[in-house]
Amino acid sequence: MAQSLSIVQKAGIGLGALFCVTVLWGAVQPREEPPYDPVKAHHEHPEQIVWSHNGIGNLGVTGTFDRAQLQRGFQVYRQVCSACHSINRVAFRDLEALGYGEEQVKVIASEYEVADVDSDGEPTTRPATPADKFPLVYPNEAAARAAQGGAYPPDLSLITKARHDGTNYVRSLLLGYRDEVPEDFAKPDTLWYNPWFASLAIAMPQPLIPDAEQVEYTDGTPMTVENYATDVAAFLTWTAEPKLENRKETGLAAIGFLIIMTFLGYLSYKKIWRDVKKGKPA
Ligand code: HEC
């Protein structure tokens, strides 16, 4: 039966065999262990929890913000985080999306001072209006570092987008302070041990202290550090993507539209080709 193989075919088979042998050989080689790195070994991944803005199945396809939670988170931000961190990309009037009325926003804004110039062009400050953005805590990075012992507390407006799995990360970071430092990790004395922070040693002192009831919740939500951390993480998700709900709605509407159009397209295909398929003359 067999016609003898051509030289090209033989070369091809040979090459293929050589390739297979090389791959197998590579697969059974012992792997070189990367050198032990205590930072990698002790680093923790954010705890995954269910968020209303992640919608059905926590998948992130659908979802809406929990307004009451955002308001509580804003309260935590205002009473704790705002001592060091700005949210300079958020305007006071944006807060109406959290369910505050126009008057309430005016009152909140008036509690902040923003930079302005007087009629002589001299720099001055005045109470903020709803059109202003949240002011910076420090006028510039150098001033911030000088006040924070060399560390820079970043603006938090976009932090949940700037970190992988940002919402869960911020929550875990806030709950992640640990007293016991692993023996093989040399923590600088001026920093705090937090295995959720990339370098494990963070310059931010623990902002949320267990059992201290730092923030007074008025809606009956238990005043635990877990709730504070969760609520402020949700709030910072909103500051980073205030239009999250619109994006999801538009996406779902577009998918619905495409599904309907696909169905209509299929029906018209059936109709146009019906006679041709039956073998009738066109
Ligand atoms: C006493 C000042 C202070 C307070 C209060 C404070 N922070 Fe910080 N925060 C810092 C400093 C300083 C850093 C920079 C840490 C570093 O680079 O080691 C930081 C960093 C961060 C980071 C960035 C971590 C990263 O991955 O880079 C987040 C997120 C954060 N803080 C959230 C918060 C939240 C939320 C609150 C309120 C619950 C808060 N902080 C309260 C000083 C503060």
Coordinates of N, CA, C and O in Angstrom, one line a residue, residues 87-96 105 129-134 238:
I87 N -10.2 64.4 48.3 CA -10.9 63.7 47.1 C -11.1 64.9 46.1 O -12.3 65.3 45.9
N88 N -10.0 65.4 45.6 CA -10.0 66.6 44.8 C -10.7 66.5 43.5 O -10.9 67.5 42.8
R89 N -11.1 65.3 43.0 CA -11.8 65.2 41.7 C -13.3 65.3 41.9 O -14.0 65.2 40.9
V90 N -13.7 65.3 43.1 CA -15.2 65.3 43.4 C -15.6 66.7 43.7 O -15.0 67.4 44.5
A91 N -16.7 67.1 43.1 CA -17.3 68.4 43.4 C -18.4 68.2 44.4 O -19.0 67.1 44.4
F92 N -18.7 69.2 45.2 CA -19.7 69.0 46.2 C -21.0 68.7 45.6 O -21.8 67.9 46.2
R93 N -21.4 69.3 44.5 CA -22.7 69.0 43.9 C -22.8 67.6 43.5 O -24.0 67.1 43.3
D94 N -21.7 66.9 43.2 CA -21.8 65.5 42.9 C -22.5 64.7 44.0 O -23.0 63.6 43.7
L95 N -22.4 65.2 45.2 CA -22.9 64.5 46.4 C -24.4 64.3 46.3 O -25.0 63.4 47.0
E96 N -25.1 65.1 45.4 CA -26.5 64.9 45.2 C -26.8 63.5 44.8 O -27.9 62.9 45.1
V105 N -26.3 69.8 50.5 CA -25.0 69.9 49.8 C -24.4 71.3 50.1 O -23.2 71.4 50.3
T129 N -18.7 76.4 47.7 CA -20.1 76.3 47.2 C -20.2 75.0 46.5 O -19.2 74.3 46.2
P130 N -21.4 74.6 46.2 CA -21.6 73.3 45.6 C -20.8 73.1 44.3 O -20.5 72.0 43.9
A131 N -20.5 74.2 43.6 CA -19.7 74.1 42.3 C -18.3 73.8 42.5 O -17.6 73.4 41.6
D132 N -17.8 74.0 43.8 CA -16.3 73.8 44.0 C -16.0 72.3 44.2 O -16.9 71.5 44.5
K133 N -14.8 72.0 44.0 CA -14.3 70.6 44.3 C -13.8 70.5 45.7 O -13.5 71.6 46.3
F134 N -13.8 69.3 46.3 CA -13.2 69.2 47.6 C -11.8 69.7 47.6 O -11.0 69.3 46.7
W238 N -17.5 54.8 44.4 CA -18.4 55.8 43.8 C -17.5 57.0 43.3 O -17.7 57.5 42.2

